[in-house]
C-alpha positions as YAML, in Angstrom:
chain: A
units: angstrom
residues:
- id: 1
  name: UNK
  ca: [59.84, 188.66, 44.43]
- id: 2
  name: UNK
  ca: [62.41, 187.69, 47.04]
- id: 3
  name: UNK
  ca: [65.49, 186.00, 45.63]
- id: 4
  name: UNK
  ca: [65.77, 182.28, 46.35]
- id: 5
  name: UNK
  ca: [69.37, 181.87, 47.35]
- id: 6
  name: UNK
  ca: [71.28, 179.22, 49.24]
- id: 7
  name: UNK
  ca: [69.60, 178.20, 52.48]
- id: 8
  name: UNK
  ca: [72.85, 177.08, 54.12]
- id: 9
  name: UNK
  ca: [73.20, 177.96, 57.82]
- id: 10
  name: UNK
  ca: [75.72, 180.66, 56.94]
- id: 11
  name: UNK
  ca: [73.43, 182.19, 54.30]
- id: 12
  name: UNK
  ca: [70.49, 182.11, 56.72]
- id: 13
  name: UNK
  ca: [72.61, 183.81, 59.38]
- id: 14
  name: UNK
  ca: [73.70, 186.50, 56.91]
- id: 15
  name: UNK
  ca: [70.10, 187.13, 55.88]
- id: 16
  name: UNK
  ca: [69.06, 187.52, 59.51]
- id: 17
  name: UNK
  ca: [71.87, 189.99, 60.22]
- id: 18
  name: UNK
  ca: [70.89, 192.02, 57.15]
- id: 19
  name: UNK
  ca: [67.20, 191.98, 58.14]
- id: 20
  name: UNK
  ca: [67.98, 193.25, 61.63]
- id: 21
  name: UNK
  ca: [70.28, 196.01, 60.38]
- id: 22
  name: UNK
  ca: [67.79, 197.10, 57.71]
- id: 23
  name: UNK
  ca: [64.86, 197.15, 60.14]
- id: 24
  name: UNK
  ca: [66.77, 199.36, 62.58]
- id: 25
  name: UNK
  ca: [68.00, 201.79, 59.92]
- id: 26
  name: UNK
  ca: [64.61, 202.00, 58.22]
- id: 27
  name: UNK
  ca: [62.91, 202.61, 61.58]
- id: 28
  name: UNK
  ca: [65.32, 205.38, 62.56]
- id: 29
  name: UNK
  ca: [65.89, 207.10, 59.22]
- id: 30
  name: UNK
  ca: [63.12, 206.11, 56.81]
- id: 31
  name: UNK
  ca: [63.14, 203.40, 54.16]
- id: 32
  name: UNK
  ca: [64.17, 205.42, 51.13]
- id: 33
  name: UNK
  ca: [66.69, 207.52, 53.04]
- id: 34
  name: UNK
  ca: [68.79, 204.39, 53.57]
- id: 35
  name: UNK
  ca: [70.80, 202.81, 50.75]
- id: 36
  name: UNK
  ca: [71.56, 199.14, 50.29]
- id: 37
  name: UNK
  ca: [75.21, 200.03, 50.82]
- id: 38
  name: UNK
  ca: [74.41, 201.49, 54.25]
- id: 39
  name: UNK
  ca: [72.45, 198.36, 55.17]
- id: 40
  name: UNK
  ca: [75.35, 196.13, 54.08]
- id: 41
  name: UNK
  ca: [77.82, 198.19, 56.10]
- id: 42
  name: UNK
  ca: [75.60, 198.15, 59.21]
- id: 43
  name: UNK
  ca: [75.26, 194.38, 58.82]
- id: 44
  name: UNK
  ca: [79.05, 194.01, 58.70]
- id: 45
  name: UNK
  ca: [79.03, 192.79, 55.11]
- id: 46
  name: UNK
  ca: [82.15, 193.66, 53.16]
- id: 47
  name: UNK
  ca: [80.30, 193.10, 49.91]
- id: 48
  name: UNK
  ca: [78.04, 196.07, 49.20]
- id: 49
  name: UNK
  ca: [75.88, 193.94, 46.91]
- id: 50
  name: UNK
  ca: [74.92, 191.60, 49.78]
- id: 51
  name: UNK
  ca: [71.44, 193.08, 50.17]
- id: 52
  name: UNK
  ca: [70.63, 192.68, 46.51]
- id: 53
  name: UNK
  ca: [72.08, 189.17, 46.43]
- id: 54
  name: UNK
  ca: [70.05, 187.91, 49.39]
- id: 55
  name: UNK
  ca: [66.83, 189.87, 48.93]
- id: 56
  name: UNK
  ca: [66.60, 191.56, 45.54]
- id: 57
  name: UNK
  ca: [64.97, 194.98, 45.53]
- id: 58
  name: UNK
  ca: [64.37, 197.26, 48.50]
- id: 59
  name: UNK
  ca: [60.68, 196.36, 48.33]
- id: 60
  name: UNK
  ca: [61.67, 192.68, 48.62]
- id: 61
  name: UNK
  ca: [63.75, 193.51, 51.69]
- id: 62
  name: UNK
  ca: [60.84, 195.39, 53.28]
- id: 63
  name: UNK
  ca: [58.52, 192.47, 52.55]
- id: 64
  name: UNK
  ca: [60.96, 190.03, 54.18]
- id: 65
  name: UNK
  ca: [60.98, 192.13, 57.37]
- id: 66
  name: UNK
  ca: [57.19, 192.32, 57.40]
- id: 67
  name: UNK
  ca: [56.81, 188.57, 56.84]
- id: 68
  name: UNK
  ca: [59.33, 187.75, 59.57]
- id: 69
  name: UNK
  ca: [57.34, 189.62, 62.21]
- id: 70
  name: UNK
  ca: [53.91, 188.79, 60.78]
- id: 71
  name: UNK
  ca: [54.54, 185.12, 61.52]
- id: 72
  name: UNK
  ca: [55.23, 185.82, 65.20]
- id: 73
  name: UNK
  ca: [52.19, 188.08, 65.53]
- id: 74
  name: UNK
  ca: [50.01, 185.53, 63.74]
- id: 75
  name: UNK
  ca: [50.92, 182.77, 66.23]
- id: 76
  name: UNK
  ca: [49.78, 184.94, 69.13]
- id: 77
  name: UNK
  ca: [46.66, 186.03, 67.26]
- id: 78
  name: UNK
  ca: [45.63, 182.42, 66.62]
- id: 79
  name: UNK
  ca: [46.25, 181.46, 70.25]
- id: 80
  name: UNK
  ca: [44.16, 184.39, 71.53]
- id: 81
  name: UNK
  ca: [41.38, 183.66, 69.07]
- id: 82
  name: UNK
  ca: [41.33, 179.98, 70.01]
- id: 83
  name: UNK
  ca: [41.33, 180.84, 73.71]
- id: 84
  name: UNK
  ca: [38.47, 183.27, 73.22]
- id: 85
  name: UNK
  ca: [36.54, 180.68, 71.20]
- id: 86
  name: UNK
  ca: [36.60, 178.38, 74.23]
- id: 87
  name: UNK
  ca: [34.95, 181.10, 76.34]
- id: 88
  name: UNK
  ca: [31.98, 182.56, 74.49]
- id: 89
  name: UNK
  ca: [30.63, 184.57, 77.45]
- id: 90
  name: UNK
  ca: [31.87, 187.85, 75.94]
- id: 91
  name: UNK
  ca: [31.78, 187.03, 72.24]
- id: 92
  name: UNK
  ca: [29.25, 189.78, 71.51]
- id: 93
  name: UNK
  ca: [31.23, 192.43, 73.39]
- id: 94
  name: UNK
  ca: [32.91, 195.11, 71.28]
- id: 95
  name: UNK
  ca: [35.89, 195.25, 73.66]
- id: 96
  name: UNK
  ca: [36.56, 191.53, 73.20]
- id: 97
  name: UNK
  ca: [37.09, 191.91, 69.47]
- id: 98
  name: UNK
  ca: [39.13, 195.10, 69.79]
- id: 99
  name: UNK
  ca: [41.31, 193.27, 72.31]
- id: 100
  name: UNK
  ca: [41.79, 190.45, 69.79]
- id: 101
  name: UNK
  ca: [42.82, 193.07, 67.24]
- id: 102
  name: UNK
  ca: [45.29, 194.96, 69.47]
- id: 103
  name: UNK
  ca: [46.90, 192.46, 71.83]
- id: 104
  name: UNK
  ca: [48.73, 190.26, 69.31]
- id: 105
  name: UNK
  ca: [51.00, 193.14, 68.27]
- id: 106
  name: UNK
  ca: [51.71, 194.53, 71.73]
- id: 107
  name: UNK
  ca: [52.20, 191.05, 73.23]
- id: 108
  name: UNK
  ca: [54.57, 190.14, 70.40]
- id: 109
  name: UNK
  ca: [56.67, 193.27, 70.91]
- id: 110
  name: UNK
  ca: [56.77, 192.54, 74.64]
- id: 111
  name: UNK
  ca: [58.24, 189.11, 73.88]
- id: 112
  name: UNK
  ca: [61.07, 190.65, 71.86]
- id: 113
  name: UNK
  ca: [62.52, 192.47, 74.88]
- id: 114
  name: UNK
  ca: [64.55, 195.60, 74.27]
- id: 115
  name: UNK
  ca: [65.42, 197.18, 71.93]
- id: 116
  name: UNK
  ca: [62.82, 196.68, 69.21]
- id: 117
  name: UNK
  ca: [62.38, 198.61, 65.98]
- id: 118
  name: UNK
  ca: [59.46, 196.90, 64.27]
- id: 119
  name: UNK
  ca: [56.72, 199.30, 65.38]
- id: 120
  name: UNK
  ca: [58.70, 202.30, 64.14]
- id: 121
  name: UNK
  ca: [59.60, 200.44, 60.95]
- id: 122
  name: UNK
  ca: [55.93, 199.61, 60.37]
- id: 123
  name: UNK
  ca: [54.96, 203.26, 60.86]
- id: 124
  name: UNK
  ca: [57.48, 204.27, 58.19]
- id: 125
  name: UNK
  ca: [56.14, 201.66, 55.77]
- id: 126
  name: UNK
  ca: [52.44, 202.35, 56.41]
- id: 127
  name: UNK
  ca: [52.86, 206.06, 55.64]
- id: 128
  name: UNK
  ca: [54.64, 205.37, 52.34]
- id: 129
  name: UNK
  ca: [52.20, 204.95, 49.42]
- id: 130
  name: UNK
  ca: [54.61, 202.69, 47.52]
- id: 131
  name: UNK
  ca: [55.30, 200.33, 50.41]
- id: 132
  name: UNK
  ca: [51.93, 200.37, 52.19]
- id: 133
  name: UNK
  ca: [50.41, 197.62, 49.98]
- id: 134
  name: UNK
  ca: [53.08, 195.20, 51.23]
- id: 135
  name: UNK
  ca: [51.71, 195.43, 54.78]
- id: 136
  name: UNK
  ca: [48.10, 195.20, 53.61]
- id: 137
  name: UNK
  ca: [48.84, 192.15, 51.44]
- id: 138
  name: UNK
  ca: [50.32, 190.31, 54.41]
- id: 139
  name: UNK
  ca: [47.38, 191.34, 56.61]
- id: 140
  name: UNK
  ca: [44.84, 190.07, 54.08]
- id: 141
  name: UNK
  ca: [46.71, 186.76, 53.94]
- id: 142
  name: UNK
  ca: [45.87, 186.12, 57.62]
- id: 143
  name: UNK
  ca: [42.65, 184.13, 57.99]
- id: 144
  name: UNK
  ca: [42.59, 184.80, 61.74]
- id: 145
  name: UNK
  ca: [42.88, 188.57, 61.21]
- id: 146
  name: UNK
  ca: [40.07, 188.49, 58.63]
- id: 147
  name: UNK
  ca: [37.93, 186.64, 61.16]
- id: 148
  name: UNK
  ca: [38.67, 189.21, 63.87]
- id: 149
  name: UNK
  ca: [37.92, 192.14, 61.55]
- id: 150
  name: UNK
  ca: [34.61, 190.50, 60.56]
- id: 151
  name: UNK
  ca: [33.74, 189.92, 64.22]
- id: 152
  name: UNK
  ca: [34.54, 193.52, 65.06]
- id: 153
  name: UNK
  ca: [32.57, 194.87, 62.10]
- id: 154
  name: UNK
  ca: [29.50, 192.95, 63.24]
- id: 155
  name: UNK
  ca: [29.66, 194.60, 66.66]
- id: 156
  name: UNK
  ca: [30.40, 198.20, 65.75]
- id: 157
  name: UNK
  ca: [27.67, 200.71, 66.56]
- id: 158
  name: UNK
  ca: [25.18, 201.64, 63.85]
- id: 159
  name: UNK
  ca: [26.86, 204.66, 62.25]
- id: 160
  name: UNK
  ca: [26.72, 206.25, 58.79]
- id: 161
  name: UNK
  ca: [29.06, 204.50, 56.34]
- id: 162
  name: UNK
  ca: [31.38, 207.49, 56.00]
- id: 163
  name: UNK
  ca: [31.64, 207.84, 59.79]
- id: 164
  name: UNK
  ca: [32.49, 204.15, 60.12]
- id: 165
  name: UNK
  ca: [35.17, 204.59, 57.47]
- id: 166
  name: UNK
  ca: [36.63, 207.65, 59.21]
- id: 167
  name: UNK
  ca: [36.71, 205.96, 62.60]
- id: 168
  name: UNK
  ca: [38.30, 202.89, 61.10]
- id: 169
  name: UNK
  ca: [41.09, 205.09, 59.73]
- id: 170
  name: UNK
  ca: [41.47, 206.77, 63.15]
- id: 171
  name: UNK
  ca: [41.75, 203.37, 64.86]
- id: 172
  name: UNK
  ca: [44.39, 202.20, 62.36]
- id: 173
  name: UNK
  ca: [46.38, 205.39, 62.92]
- id: 174
  name: UNK
  ca: [46.23, 204.90, 66.69]
- id: 175
  name: UNK
  ca: [47.41, 201.32, 66.36]
- id: 176
  name: UNK
  ca: [50.27, 202.34, 64.08]
- id: 177
  name: UNK
  ca: [51.56, 205.55, 65.60]
- id: 178
  name: UNK
  ca: [50.82, 205.13, 69.30]
- id: 179
  name: UNK
  ca: [52.58, 201.76, 69.23]
- id: 180
  name: UNK
  ca: [55.55, 203.33, 67.41]
- id: 181
  name: UNK
  ca: [55.76, 206.13, 69.99]
- id: 182
  name: UNK
  ca: [55.59, 203.61, 72.81]
- id: 183
  name: UNK
  ca: [58.43, 201.65, 71.24]
- id: 184
  name: UNK
  ca: [60.52, 204.81, 71.02]
- id: 185
  name: UNK
  ca: [59.78, 205.65, 74.67]
- id: 186
  name: UNK
  ca: [60.74, 202.14, 75.79]
- id: 187
  name: UNK
  ca: [63.99, 202.30, 73.84]
- id: 188
  name: UNK
  ca: [64.89, 205.58, 75.60]
- id: 189
  name: UNK
  ca: [63.99, 204.43, 79.12]
- id: 190
  name: UNK
  ca: [64.86, 201.76, 81.66]
- id: 191
  name: UNK
  ca: [61.25, 200.76, 82.22]
- id: 192
  name: UNK
  ca: [60.24, 197.11, 82.06]
- id: 193
  name: UNK
  ca: [59.27, 196.51, 78.40]
- id: 194
  name: UNK
  ca: [56.67, 193.88, 79.30]
- id: 195
  name: UNK
  ca: [54.88, 196.23, 81.69]
- id: 196
  name: UNK
  ca: [55.06, 199.11, 79.23]
- id: 197
  name: UNK
  ca: [53.70, 197.05, 76.35]
- id: 198
  name: UNK
  ca: [50.90, 195.71, 78.54]
- id: 199
  name: UNK
  ca: [50.00, 199.28, 79.50]
- id: 200
  name: UNK
  ca: [50.17, 200.35, 75.85]
- id: 201
  name: UNK
  ca: [47.79, 197.57, 74.83]
- id: 202
  name: UNK
  ca: [45.30, 198.40, 77.59]
- id: 203
  name: UNK
  ca: [45.36, 202.13, 76.82]
- id: 204
  name: UNK
  ca: [44.97, 201.45, 73.12]
- id: 205
  name: UNK
  ca: [42.00, 199.11, 73.66]
- id: 206
  name: UNK
  ca: [40.31, 201.66, 75.94]
- id: 207
  name: UNK
  ca: [40.83, 204.44, 73.39]
- id: 208
  name: UNK
  ca: [39.54, 202.44, 70.42]
- id: 209
  name: UNK
  ca: [36.48, 201.24, 72.36]
- id: 210
  name: UNK
  ca: [35.76, 204.87, 73.23]
- id: 211
  name: UNK
  ca: [36.34, 205.96, 69.64]
- id: 212
  name: UNK
  ca: [33.77, 203.50, 68.30]
- id: 213
  name: UNK
  ca: [31.23, 204.22, 71.04]
- id: 214
  name: UNK
  ca: [31.50, 208.01, 70.80]
- id: 215
  name: UNK
  ca: [28.30, 209.71, 69.56]
- id: 216
  name: UNK
  ca: [28.03, 211.01, 66.04]
- id: 217
  name: UNK
  ca: [27.00, 214.69, 66.33]
- id: 218
  name: UNK
  ca: [27.06, 215.84, 62.72]
...
């Protein structure tokens, strides 16, 4: 559980600096390849115990990064869901619900400008069996995401249960790793991040719609 330390402006600023440094290092090197000492040094903290003091364990630090970004993504998700609720002309369309699933993340990353590290950080966490539950716990805490997943499930083609499960895993992998690769490409280029993230979202939606609508030929 995250340590509850002083919430003075200086402490809050220190926490934010540590979060940013940790996110970047974890994204670039992997979570368990980076020590708390390295995070403290990258954050400009002379005290090597700063990470433990402000966050506790490494898992607590990872959770704090996830929660920080989850809040921003959730705001966009709720706005998109509310906007879609006011226009029910396409509510039964598979693409509508896939768009609601994809766009909050790509729109959020577009708002952050350049550089960003969260997509690459998330890919590191999702592929780690110890840390993965942290992301899933935060996802399950989102009522709007649960509503979108339910809406999408109701509109998926009639496929065998194991095929649905496989394609769901494929879609999650696309959303995790294609977004992380896009983030890396944006960081290495001079392209407009907003345009690139918009293109990423559109390509991802097209691909996931195609994935779900593809025939089952077993």
